[in-house]
mmCIF file of C-alpha atoms in Angstrom:
data_model
loop_
_atom_site.group_PDB
_atom_site.id
_atom_site.type_symbol
_atom_site.label_atom_id
_atom_site.label_comp_id
_atom_site.label_asym_id
_atom_site.label_seq_id
_atom_site.Cartn_x
_atom_site.Cartn_y
_atom_site.Cartn_z
ATOM 1 C CA MET E 146 85.582 136.839 64.132
ATOM 2 C CA PRO E 147 85.858 133.787 66.395
ATOM 3 C CA LYS E 148 84.984 134.486 69.952
ATOM 4 C CA ILE E 149 88.150 134.347 72.229
ATOM 5 C CA VAL E 150 87.422 132.401 75.384
ATOM 6 C CA ASP E 151 89.672 132.628 78.336
ATOM 7 C CA HIS E 152 89.702 129.109 79.501
ATOM 8 C CA GLY E 153 91.563 129.602 82.340
ATOM 9 C CA ALA E 154 89.671 132.313 83.772
ATOM 10 C CA ARG E 155 86.825 130.125 83.355
ATOM 11 C CA ARG E 156 88.265 127.180 85.290
ATOM 12 C CA ASP E 157 88.971 129.700 87.953
ATOM 13 C CA LEU E 158 85.940 131.241 87.920
ATOM 14 C CA ILE E 159 84.018 127.828 88.289
ATOM 15 C CA ALA E 160 86.572 126.493 90.930
ATOM 16 C CA ARG E 161 85.751 129.293 93.259
ATOM 17 C CA ALA E 162 82.413 129.158 92.699
ATOM 18 C CA PHE E 163 82.403 125.696 93.930
ATOM 19 C CA ALA E 164 84.704 126.609 96.884
ATOM 20 C CA ALA E 165 81.994 129.411 97.701
ATOM 21 C CA HIS E 166 79.543 126.848 98.246
ATOM 22 C CA VAL E 167 81.415 124.886 100.116
ATOM 23 C CA ALA E 168 81.615 127.467 102.671
ATOM 24 C CA GLU E 169 78.091 128.160 102.659
ATOM 25 C CA LEU E 170 76.650 124.708 102.495
ATOM 26 C CA GLY E 171 79.431 122.312 103.031
ATOM 27 C CA PHE E 172 81.034 120.061 100.911
ATOM 28 C CA SER E 173 78.610 117.143 100.325
ATOM 29 C CA ALA E 174 75.752 119.756 99.451
ATOM 30 C CA THR E 175 78.211 121.109 96.880
ATOM 31 C CA THR E 176 77.260 119.785 93.304
ATOM 32 C CA TYR E 177 78.115 120.449 89.820
ATOM 33 C CA ALA E 178 74.280 121.347 89.442
ATOM 34 C CA ARG E 179 74.730 123.919 92.257
ATOM 35 C CA THR E 180 78.232 125.063 90.726
ATOM 36 C CA ALA E 181 76.964 125.491 87.294
ATOM 37 C CA ALA E 182 73.650 127.744 88.651
ATOM 38 C CA ALA E 183 76.054 130.267 90.294
ATOM 39 C CA THR E 184 78.176 130.689 87.206
ATOM 40 C CA GLY E 185 75.711 130.836 84.617
ATOM 41 C CA TYR E 186 77.381 127.771 82.629
ATOM 42 C CA SER E 187 75.575 124.736 81.603
ATOM 43 C CA VAL E 188 76.502 121.266 83.402
ATOM 44 C CA GLY E 189 78.064 120.505 80.598
ATOM 45 C CA THR E 190 80.471 123.424 79.969
ATOM 46 C CA ILE E 191 81.284 122.655 83.512
ATOM 47 C CA GLN E 192 82.013 118.986 82.825
ATOM 48 C CA HIS E 193 83.977 119.838 79.831
ATOM 49 C CA TYR E 194 86.561 122.065 82.397
ATOM 50 C CA PHE E 195 86.546 119.382 85.250
ATOM 51 C CA GLY E 196 85.806 115.372 83.919
ATOM 52 C CA SER E 197 84.342 114.908 87.557
ATOM 53 C CA ARG E 198 83.221 116.361 90.589
ATOM 54 C CA ASP E 199 86.515 115.209 92.296
ATOM 55 C CA GLU E 200 88.497 116.878 89.832
ATOM 56 C CA LEU E 201 86.413 120.052 90.313
ATOM 57 C CA ALA E 202 86.836 119.898 94.096
ATOM 58 C CA GLN E 203 90.496 119.426 93.835
ATOM 59 C CA ALA E 204 90.646 122.489 91.623
ATOM 60 C CA ALA E 205 88.740 124.532 94.036
ATOM 61 C CA PHE E 206 90.715 123.827 96.903
ATOM 62 C CA ASP E 207 94.035 124.446 95.166
ATOM 63 C CA ARG E 208 92.581 127.816 93.463
ATOM 64 C CA LEU E 209 91.477 128.762 97.212
ATOM 65 C CA LEU E 210 94.993 127.737 98.763
ATOM 66 C CA ALA E 211 96.636 129.694 95.591
ATOM 67 C CA ASP E 212 94.572 132.884 96.469
ATOM 68 C CA ARG E 213 95.387 132.649 100.452
ATOM 69 C CA ASP E 214 99.170 132.140 99.278
ATOM 70 C CA ALA E 215 98.956 135.023 96.774
ATOM 71 C CA ARG E 216 97.681 137.211 99.845
ATOM 72 C CA ILE E 217 100.038 136.258 102.135
ATOM 73 C CA SER E 218 102.933 137.013 99.662
ATOM 74 C CA ASP E 219 101.538 140.317 99.102
ATOM 75 C CA VAL E 220 101.660 140.997 102.642
ATOM 76 C CA VAL E 221 105.226 140.002 103.152
ATOM 77 C CA ALA E 222 106.304 142.091 100.266
ATOM 78 C CA ALA E 223 104.504 145.237 101.530
ATOM 79 C CA GLY E 224 106.247 144.555 105.037
ATOM 80 C CA GLU E 225 109.725 143.933 103.425
ATOM 81 C CA ALA E 226 109.247 147.139 101.541
ATOM 82 C CA GLU E 227 108.313 149.108 104.601
ATOM 83 C CA GLU E 228 111.683 147.363 106.273
ATOM 84 C CA GLN E 229 109.337 146.093 109.235
ATOM 85 C CA PRO E 230 111.044 143.506 111.486
ATOM 86 C CA ILE E 231 110.735 140.073 110.448
ATOM 87 C CA ARG E 232 108.384 139.192 113.565
ATOM 88 C CA ALA E 233 106.019 141.893 112.792
ATOM 89 C CA ILE E 234 106.065 140.708 109.075
ATOM 90 C CA LEU E 235 105.477 137.195 110.348
ATOM 91 C CA ARG E 236 102.540 138.225 112.480
ATOM 92 C CA ARG E 237 100.935 140.051 109.473
ATOM 93 C CA ALA E 238 101.277 137.202 107.056
ATOM 94 C CA VAL E 239 99.810 134.546 109.871
ATOM 95 C CA THR E 240 96.890 136.539 111.004
ATOM 96 C CA GLU E 241 95.927 136.250 106.858
ATOM 97 C CA LEU E 242 94.972 132.384 108.019
ATOM 98 C CA LEU E 243 92.846 133.928 110.991
ATOM 99 C CA PRO E 244 88.866 133.729 110.483
ATOM 100 C CA MET E 245 88.588 137.576 111.544
ATOM 101 C CA ASP E 246 86.307 138.768 108.566
ATOM 102 C CA GLU E 247 83.656 137.298 106.196
ATOM 103 C CA ALA E 248 85.886 136.490 103.791
ATOM 104 C CA ARG E 249 88.192 134.946 105.844
ATOM 105 C CA ARG E 250 85.911 132.830 107.719
ATOM 106 C CA ARG E 251 84.903 131.375 104.613
ATOM 107 C CA GLU E 252 88.075 130.450 103.295
ATOM 108 C CA HIS E 253 88.828 128.846 106.887
ATOM 109 C CA ARG E 254 85.322 126.809 106.399
ATOM 110 C CA VAL E 255 86.729 125.700 103.241
ATOM 111 C CA THR E 256 90.452 124.544 104.346
ATOM 112 C CA LEU E 257 88.778 122.750 107.414
ATOM 113 C CA TRP E 258 86.507 120.710 104.659
ATOM 114 C CA LEU E 259 89.428 120.135 103.041
ATOM 115 C CA ARG E 260 91.302 118.851 106.142
ATOM 116 C CA VAL E 261 88.358 116.547 107.045
ATOM 117 C CA GLU E 262 87.409 115.464 103.473
ATOM 118 C CA GLY E 263 91.391 114.590 103.423
ATOM 119 C CA GLN E 264 90.867 112.096 106.292
ATOM 120 C CA HIS E 265 89.277 109.722 103.773
ATOM 121 C CA ASP E 266 90.693 111.001 100.352
ATOM 122 C CA PRO E 267 94.260 110.688 99.707
ATOM 123 C CA THR E 268 94.408 113.360 96.760
ATOM 124 C CA LEU E 269 92.799 116.001 99.006
ATOM 125 C CA ALA E 270 95.211 114.792 101.952
ATOM 126 C CA ARG E 271 97.947 115.346 99.689
ATOM 127 C CA ILE E 272 96.739 119.188 98.760
ATOM 128 C CA ALA E 273 96.213 119.734 102.378
ATOM 129 C CA SER E 274 99.441 118.542 103.595
ATOM 130 C CA GLY E 275 101.168 120.109 100.479
ATOM 131 C CA SER E 276 99.829 123.548 101.965
ATOM 132 C CA ASP E 277 100.490 122.514 105.423
ATOM 133 C CA ALA E 278 104.613 121.923 104.291
ATOM 134 C CA ASP E 279 104.284 125.239 102.259
ATOM 135 C CA LEU E 280 103.347 127.012 104.934
ATOM 136 C CA HIS E 281 105.895 125.479 107.099
ATOM 137 C CA ARG E 282 108.599 126.140 105.013
ATOM 138 C CA ARG E 283 108.015 129.838 104.546
ATOM 139 C CA VAL E 284 108.007 130.379 108.368
ATOM 140 C CA ALA E 285 111.012 128.244 109.108
ATOM 141 C CA GLN E 286 112.409 130.630 106.252
ATOM 142 C CA ALA E 287 111.323 133.620 107.979
ATOM 143 C CA VAL E 288 113.052 132.008 111.481
ATOM 144 C CA VAL E 289 116.524 131.436 109.507
ATOM 145 C CA ASN E 290 116.041 134.837 108.153
ATOM 146 C CA GLY E 291 115.369 136.439 111.828
ATOM 147 C CA THR E 292 118.683 134.383 113.291
ATOM 148 C CA ARG E 293 120.992 136.078 110.415
ATOM 149 C CA CYS E 294 119.535 139.770 111.353
ATOM 150 C CA GLY E 295 119.713 139.129 114.885
ATOM 151 C CA GLU E 296 115.801 138.685 115.944
ATOM 152 C CA VAL E 297 116.235 135.027 116.833
ATOM 153 C CA GLU E 298 118.784 133.326 118.790
ATOM 154 C CA PRO E 299 121.144 130.801 116.862
ATOM 155 C CA ARG E 300 120.155 127.984 119.130
ATOM 156 C CA VAL E 301 116.624 128.143 118.033
ATOM 157 C CA ASP E 302 115.221 125.410 115.450
ATOM 158 C CA PRO E 303 113.571 126.696 112.591
ATOM 159 C CA ALA E 304 111.570 123.916 112.012
ATOM 160 C CA VAL E 305 110.414 123.140 115.643
ATOM 161 C CA ALA E 306 109.482 127.381 115.937
ATOM 162 C CA ALA E 307 107.821 127.258 112.826
ATOM 163 C CA SER E 308 105.632 124.288 114.020
ATOM 164 C CA MET E 309 104.862 126.068 117.141
ATOM 165 C CA VAL E 310 103.861 129.047 115.432
ATOM 166 C CA LEU E 311 101.761 127.344 113.027
ATOM 167 C CA ALA E 312 100.098 125.218 115.952
ATOM 168 C CA THR E 313 99.334 128.204 117.650
ATOM 169 C CA VAL E 314 98.017 130.177 114.350
ATOM 170 C CA HIS E 315 95.786 126.638 113.350
ATOM 171 C CA GLY E 316 94.342 126.181 116.863
ATOM 172 C CA LEU E 317 93.540 129.626 117.318
ATOM 173 C CA ALA E 318 92.111 129.873 113.773
ATOM 174 C CA LEU E 319 89.723 126.910 115.352
ATOM 175 C CA GLU E 320 88.684 128.942 118.415
ATOM 176 C CA LEU E 321 87.874 131.887 116.357
ATOM 177 C CA ALA E 322 86.011 130.174 114.034
ATOM 178 C CA SER E 323 83.569 129.060 116.663
ATOM 179 C CA GLY E 324 82.987 132.117 118.192
ATOM 180 C CA GLY E 325 85.285 131.981 120.919
ATOM 181 C CA GLY E 326 88.635 132.933 121.949
ATOM 182 C CA PRO E 327 90.058 136.301 123.041
ATOM 183 C CA ALA E 328 91.708 138.712 120.990
ATOM 184 C CA ALA E 329 94.167 136.978 118.447
ATOM 185 C CA GLU E 330 96.998 139.022 119.412
ATOM 186 C CA GLU E 331 96.947 138.051 122.858
ATOM 187 C CA VAL E 332 97.362 134.279 121.887
ATOM 188 C CA LEU E 333 99.627 134.844 119.030
ATOM 189 C CA ASP E 334 102.267 137.388 120.494
ATOM 190 C CA PRO E 335 103.581 135.389 123.421
ATOM 191 C CA VAL E 336 104.261 132.318 120.996
ATOM 192 C CA LEU E 337 105.909 134.912 118.547
ATOM 193 C CA ALA E 338 108.012 136.478 121.690
ATOM 194 C CA THR E 339 109.261 132.925 122.330
ATOM 195 C CA VAL E 340 111.138 132.998 119.160
ATOM 196 C CA PHE E 341 111.698 136.449 118.215
ATOM 197 C CA THR E 342 113.646 137.438 121.234
ATOM 198 C CA GLY E 343 116.282 140.023 119.630
ATOM 199 C CA ARG E 344 116.358 143.060 117.617
ATOM 200 C CA CYS E 345 117.108 143.183 114.049
ATOM 201 C CA ARG E 346 120.496 144.400 113.371
ATOM 202 C CA HIS E 347 119.459 146.287 110.023
ATOM 203 C CA HIS E 348 116.998 148.575 112.456
ATOM 204 C CA ASP E 349 119.813 149.801 114.588
ATOM 205 C CA VAL E 350 121.984 151.247 111.658
ATOM 206 C CA MET T 31 61.266 86.207 134.423
ATOM 207 C CA PRO T 32 61.574 89.287 132.101
ATOM 208 C CA LYS T 33 64.811 90.113 130.473
ATOM 209 C CA ILE T 34 66.198 92.840 132.275
ATOM 210 C CA VAL T 35 67.637 95.149 129.445
ATOM 211 C CA ASP T 36 70.152 98.025 130.293
ATOM 212 C CA HIS T 37 68.855 100.663 127.881
ATOM 213 C CA GLY T 38 71.676 103.093 128.731
ATOM 214 C CA ALA T 39 74.086 100.714 127.896
ATOM 215 C CA ARG T 40 72.668 99.998 124.464
ATOM 216 C CA ARG T 41 72.181 103.702 123.848
ATOM 217 C CA ASP T 42 76.130 104.047 124.556
ATOM 218 C CA LEU T 43 76.717 101.069 122.576
ATOM 219 C CA ILE T 44 74.958 102.432 119.445
ATOM 220 C CA ALA T 45 76.319 105.957 120.009
ATOM 221 C CA ARG T 46 79.714 104.613 120.055
ATOM 222 C CA ALA T 47 79.198 102.475 116.794
ATOM 223 C CA PHE T 48 78.049 105.224 115.056
ATOM 224 C CA ALA T 49 81.247 107.380 115.907
ATOM 225 C CA ALA T 50 83.502 104.641 115.167
ATOM 226 C CA HIS T 51 81.806 104.694 111.484
ATOM 227 C CA VAL T 52 82.327 108.532 111.371
ATOM 228 C CA ALA T 53 86.071 108.019 112.403
ATOM 229 C CA GLU T 54 86.648 105.335 109.678
ATOM 230 C CA LEU T 55 84.147 106.698 106.750
ATOM 231 C CA GLY T 56 83.295 109.940 107.344
ATOM 232 C CA PHE T 57 80.382 111.927 108.560
ATOM 233 C CA SER T 58 78.239 111.785 105.430
ATOM 234 C CA ALA T 59 78.773 107.929 104.782
ATOM 235 C CA THR T 60 77.743 106.835 108.508
ATOM 236 C CA THR T 61 73.956 105.549 108.450
ATOM 237 C CA TYR T 62 71.368 103.985 110.534
ATOM 238 C CA ALA T 63 71.840 100.696 108.521
ATOM 239 C CA ARG T 64 75.701 100.713 109.177
ATOM 240 C CA THR T 65 75.434 101.511 112.598
ATOM 241 C CA ALA T 66 72.872 98.856 112.906
ATOM 242 C CA ALA T 67 75.137 96.372 110.957
ATOM 243 C CA ALA T 68 77.685 97.154 113.494
ATOM 244 C CA THR T 69 75.565 97.002 116.623
ATOM 245 C CA GLY T 70 73.781 93.581 115.633
ATOM 246 C CA TYR T 71 70.620 95.578 116.265
ATOM 247 C CA SER T 72 67.804 96.051 113.943
ATOM 248 C CA VAL T 73 67.191 99.505 112.464
ATOM 249 C CA GLY T 74 63.738 99.522 114.080
ATOM 250 C CA THR T 75 65.772 98.952 117.195
ATOM 251 C CA ILE T 76 68.167 101.774 116.550
ATOM 252 C CA GLN T 77 65.041 103.993 115.651
ATOM 253 C CA HIS T 78 63.442 103.197 119.219
ATOM 254 C CA TYR T 79 66.293 104.870 120.993
ATOM 255 C CA PHE T 80 66.977 107.617 118.310
ATOM 256 C CA GLY T 81 64.210 109.034 116.956
ATOM 257 C CA SER T 82 66.372 110.462 113.850
ATOM 258 C CA ARG T 83 69.986 110.348 112.450
ATOM 259 C CA ASP T 84 70.548 114.025 113.924
ATOM 260 C CA GLU T 85 69.574 112.601 117.278
ATOM 261 C CA LEU T 86 71.999 109.799 116.740
ATOM 262 C CA ALA T 87 74.608 111.915 115.562
ATOM 263 C CA GLN T 88 74.162 114.083 118.353
ATOM 264 C CA ALA T 89 74.429 111.517 120.720
ATOM 265 C CA ALA T 90 77.698 109.995 119.252
ATOM 266 C CA PHE T 91 79.597 113.166 119.407
ATOM 267 C CA ASP T 92 78.170 113.714 123.319
ATOM 268 C CA ARG T 93 79.178 110.186 123.973
ATOM 269 C CA LEU T 94 82.548 110.781 122.191
ATOM 270 C CA LEU T 95 83.391 113.894 124.136
ATOM 271 C CA ALA T 96 82.219 112.581 127.653
ATOM 272 C CA ASP T 97 84.948 109.603 127.276
ATOM 273 C CA ARG T 98 87.479 111.866 126.581
ATOM 274 C CA ASP T 99 86.382 113.907 129.254
ATOM 275 C CA ALA T 100 86.489 111.184 131.733
ATOM 276 C CA ARG T 101 90.347 109.790 130.100
ATOM 277 C CA ILE T 102 91.185 113.499 131.055
ATOM 278 C CA SER T 103 89.826 113.168 134.303
ATOM 279 C CA ASP T 104 91.522 110.224 135.450
ATOM 280 C CA VAL T 105 94.832 111.492 133.992
ATOM 281 C CA VAL T 106 94.386 114.902 136.347
ATOM 282 C CA ALA T 107 93.508 112.421 139.220
ATOM 283 C CA ALA T 108 96.831 110.284 138.904
ATOM 284 C CA GLY T 109 98.736 113.486 138.545
ATOM 285 C CA GLU T 110 97.342 114.751 141.894
ATOM 286 C CA ALA T 111 97.539 111.594 143.732
ATOM 287 C CA GLU T 112 101.299 111.468 142.527
ATOM 288 C CA GLU T 113 101.351 115.220 143.724
ATOM 289 C CA GLN T 114 103.161 116.386 140.461
ATOM 290 C CA PRO T 115 103.368 119.883 139.465
ATOM 291 C CA ILE T 116 100.321 121.551 137.891
ATOM 292 C CA ARG T 117 102.296 122.085 134.939
ATOM 293 C CA ALA T 118 103.140 118.263 134.684
ATOM 294 C CA ILE T 119 99.839 117.317 134.828
ATOM 295 C CA LEU T 120 98.474 119.890 132.572
ATOM 296 C CA ARG T 121 100.872 118.586 130.121
ATOM 297 C CA ARG T 122 99.808 115.011 130.493
ATOM 298 C CA ALA T 123 96.133 115.946 130.184
ATOM 299 C CA VAL T 124 96.225 118.016 126.983
ATOM 300 C CA THR T 125 98.408 115.102 125.435
ATOM 301 C CA GLU T 126 95.229 113.398 125.489
ATOM 302 C CA LEU T 127 93.894 115.547 122.979
ATOM 303 C CA LEU T 128 96.546 114.962 120.171
ATOM 304 C CA PRO T 129 96.335 112.119 117.821
ATOM 305 C CA MET T 130 99.434 110.215 118.862
ATOM 306 C CA ASP T 131 98.218 106.377 118.773
ATOM 307 C CA GLU T 132 95.528 104.696 116.478
ATOM 308 C CA ALA T 133 92.561 105.369 119.533
ATOM 309 C CA ARG T 134 93.252 108.850 119.606
ATOM 310 C CA ARG T 135 93.307 109.359 116.039
ATOM 311 C CA ARG T 136 90.039 107.945 115.374
ATOM 312 C CA GLU T 137 88.628 110.526 118.494
ATOM 313 C CA HIS T 138 90.571 113.608 116.523
ATOM 314 C CA ARG T 139 89.185 112.377 113.425
ATOM 315 C CA VAL T 140 85.361 112.560 114.853
ATOM 316 C CA THR T 141 86.191 115.535 116.628
ATOM 317 C CA LEU T 142 87.076 117.524 113.494
ATOM 318 C CA TRP T 143 83.774 116.241 112.027
ATOM 319 C CA LEU T 144 82.369 117.817 114.715
ATOM 320 C CA ARG T 145 83.618 120.887 113.983
ATOM 321 C CA VAL T 146 82.918 120.998 110.444
ATOM 322 C CA GLU T 147 79.518 119.615 110.319
ATOM 323 C CA GLY T 148 78.986 122.307 113.305
ATOM 324 C CA GLN T 149 79.470 125.030 110.776
ATOM 325 C CA HIS T 150 76.259 124.074 109.004
ATOM 326 C CA ASP T 151 74.334 122.176 112.048
ATOM 327 C CA PRO T 152 73.761 124.981 115.135
ATOM 328 C CA THR T 153 73.100 121.783 117.568
ATOM 329 C CA LEU T 154 76.513 120.313 116.694
ATOM 330 C CA ALA T 155 78.057 123.903 116.853
ATOM 331 C CA ARG T 156 76.801 124.033 120.452
ATOM 332 C CA ILE T 157 78.020 120.589 121.249
ATOM 333 C CA ALA T 158 81.606 121.552 119.709
ATOM 334 C CA SER T 159 81.339 124.770 121.633
ATOM 335 C CA GLY T 160 80.141 123.419 124.919
ATOM 336 C CA SER T 161 83.019 121.207 124.696
ATOM 337 C CA ASP T 162 85.660 124.026 123.846
ATOM 338 C CA ALA T 163 84.420 125.994 126.656
ATOM 339 C CA ASP T 164 84.459 122.946 129.267
ATOM 340 C CA LEU T 165 88.196 122.346 128.160
ATOM 341 C CA HIS T 166 88.899 126.337 128.335
ATOM 342 C CA ARG T 167 87.742 126.361 132.005
ATOM 343 C CA ARG T 168 89.558 123.293 133.116
ATOM 344 C CA VAL T 169 93.123 124.902 131.503
ATOM 345 C CA ALA T 170 92.252 128.555 133.116
ATOM 346 C CA GLN T 171 91.460 126.757 136.373
ATOM 347 C CA ALA T 172 94.942 124.940 136.142
ATOM 348 C CA VAL T 173 96.131 128.180 135.711
ATOM 349 C CA VAL T 174 94.617 129.993 138.421
ATOM 350 C CA ASN T 175 95.776 126.871 140.981
ATOM 351 C CA GLY T 176 99.218 127.500 139.340
ATOM 352 C CA THR T 177 99.130 131.264 140.684
ATOM 353 C CA ARG T 178 98.137 129.814 144.114
ATOM 354 C CA CYS T 179 100.969 127.494 144.382
ATOM 355 C CA GLY T 180 103.629 129.396 142.841
ATOM 356 C CA GLU T 181 104.110 128.111 139.441
ATOM 357 C CA VAL T 182 102.499 130.813 137.525
ATOM 358 C CA GLU T 183 103.046 134.753 137.740
ATOM 359 C CA PRO T 184 99.862 136.108 139.389
ATOM 360 C CA ARG T 185 99.831 138.846 136.212
ATOM 361 C CA VAL T 186 98.952 135.662 134.179
ATOM 362 C CA ASP T 187 95.542 135.928 132.684
ATOM 363 C CA PRO T 188 94.231 132.821 133.077
ATOM 364 C CA ALA T 189 91.778 133.255 130.225
ATOM 365 C CA VAL T 190 94.384 134.053 127.883
ATOM 366 C CA ALA T 191 96.715 131.671 129.154
ATOM 367 C CA ALA T 192 94.251 128.605 128.603
ATOM 368 C CA SER T 193 93.458 129.904 124.766
ATOM 369 C CA MET T 194 97.312 129.976 124.264
ATOM 370 C CA VAL T 195 97.930 126.602 125.352
ATOM 371 C CA LEU T 196 94.671 124.889 123.840
ATOM 372 C CA ALA T 197 95.401 126.739 120.361
ATOM 373 C CA THR T 198 98.575 125.108 120.297
ATOM 374 C CA VAL T 199 97.113 122.155 121.547
ATOM 375 C CA HIS T 200 94.679 122.064 118.500
ATOM 376 C CA GLY T 201 96.935 123.621 116.119
ATOM 377 C CA LEU T 202 99.539 120.530 116.979
ATOM 378 C CA ALA T 203 96.587 117.858 116.940
ATOM 379 C CA LEU T 204 95.863 119.285 112.849
ATOM 380 C CA GLU T 205 99.681 118.679 112.148
ATOM 381 C CA LEU T 206 100.011 115.416 113.842
ATOM 382 C CA ALA T 207 96.555 114.565 112.364
ATOM 383 C CA SER T 208 98.213 115.071 108.543
ATOM 384 C CA GLY T 209 101.250 113.104 109.489
ATOM 385 C CA GLY T 210 103.481 115.932 109.973
ATOM 386 C CA GLY T 211 104.723 118.028 112.755
ATOM 387 C CA PRO T 212 107.850 117.537 115.294
ATOM 388 C CA ALA T 213 107.937 115.978 118.609
ATOM 389 C CA ALA T 214 104.826 116.872 120.374
ATOM 390 C CA GLU T 215 106.511 117.893 123.448
ATOM 391 C CA GLU T 216 109.016 120.322 121.236
ATOM 392 C CA VAL T 217 106.139 122.327 120.655
ATOM 393 C CA LEU T 218 103.973 122.098 123.539
ATOM 394 C CA ASP T 219 106.597 122.805 126.317
ATOM 395 C CA PRO T 220 107.969 126.129 125.224
ATOM 396 C CA VAL T 221 104.137 127.381 125.255
ATOM 397 C CA LEU T 222 103.479 125.902 128.627
ATOM 398 C CA ALA T 223 106.985 127.499 129.688
ATOM 399 C CA THR T 224 105.713 130.891 128.627
ATOM 400 C CA VAL T 225 102.552 130.288 131.342
ATOM 401 C CA PHE T 226 104.285 128.097 134.097
ATOM 402 C CA THR T 227 107.607 129.992 135.112
ATOM 403 C CA GLY T 228 107.738 129.313 138.792
ATOM 404 C CA ARG T 229 107.728 126.248 140.893
ATOM 405 C CA CYS T 230 105.074 124.895 143.160
ATOM 406 C CA ARG T 231 105.797 125.849 146.721
ATOM 407 C CA HIS T 232 104.071 122.583 147.808
ATOM 408 C CA HIS T 233 107.338 121.250 146.398
ATOM 409 C CA ASP T 234 109.711 122.735 148.547
ATOM 410 C CA VAL T 235 108.330 121.649 151.803
#
């Protein structure tokens, strides 16, 4: 019987190994050879899946952001299932972006590399800005939902509110990453409170 | 007559040339040789001033941050001379951190490199966190001054308020750097308004 190879799973494994090395060693020090050593595959096998280091790097960043998005979606789905207020769900969702444990610290380091490499690489810049735009769209949608249920005043501009919330989250992430900053909620809560000023009507019934 | 050499000015010139290349090409691509070519000095002359690339990189980041601090101090001094409210002075000061023109975009790119390289280099991490701590101290002091003159409620914690303002500024800078984001004041003003809720008594006399 021929061996059944799950090529998608292999690609993910290799992409995640590359990202893990970026988190640990930095982008420039992360090579095909190191990635191969970590996965147990030969350099040739890795080249079979990713024709160039650029292609592998793009896949690694894509994979990491997709994993992060999936985690955020899980948090949102759980909050909705528990019928939490939108503000509480959003707070839990954006907290996933903060480097508050080792896994999220590593993830944040990789996203910072994506940003900085994107300054000089248009493809990586597109990955970074695509992810930013997607986050922004999701937070703006939460604000729209908040307007509908009464947690947010109708005069609030969802795009501006989303930019404000995400600016605070991204900046707080930088503060936490460099080992400083106060408790996250002390920074996050007053900013969320400027947007979410009301109470969801669904919770009054 | 012996030629009088201003060694301090030469060091600054070389450090600024290194930082300019970091902004343009990225950190890894910035070398002694490129810096030498840009300054007109030989590699040997540059090595006379900076014994290693690490030492040159540290001086370049230090120089850039010192230039930024000096610019902020000028803005603050001008605002104080015009007897502006503290909130308005702080707003102008932190706007200096935002990549809103080419000079500040280049500066922001270099500070982002400092952050990301600091993830793997303790000396650069110290330069980054020293600069963050200094900014934080200055913003916290502005909040304390605001409490004294009536612009800020006495119950506001200056350290937390400073973290919130700086988180918003740093995150907004990331948004602007990747070409997105709304007008800066739309994000910044509501956050400043949560801290600066009152009116300076000095402006009522």
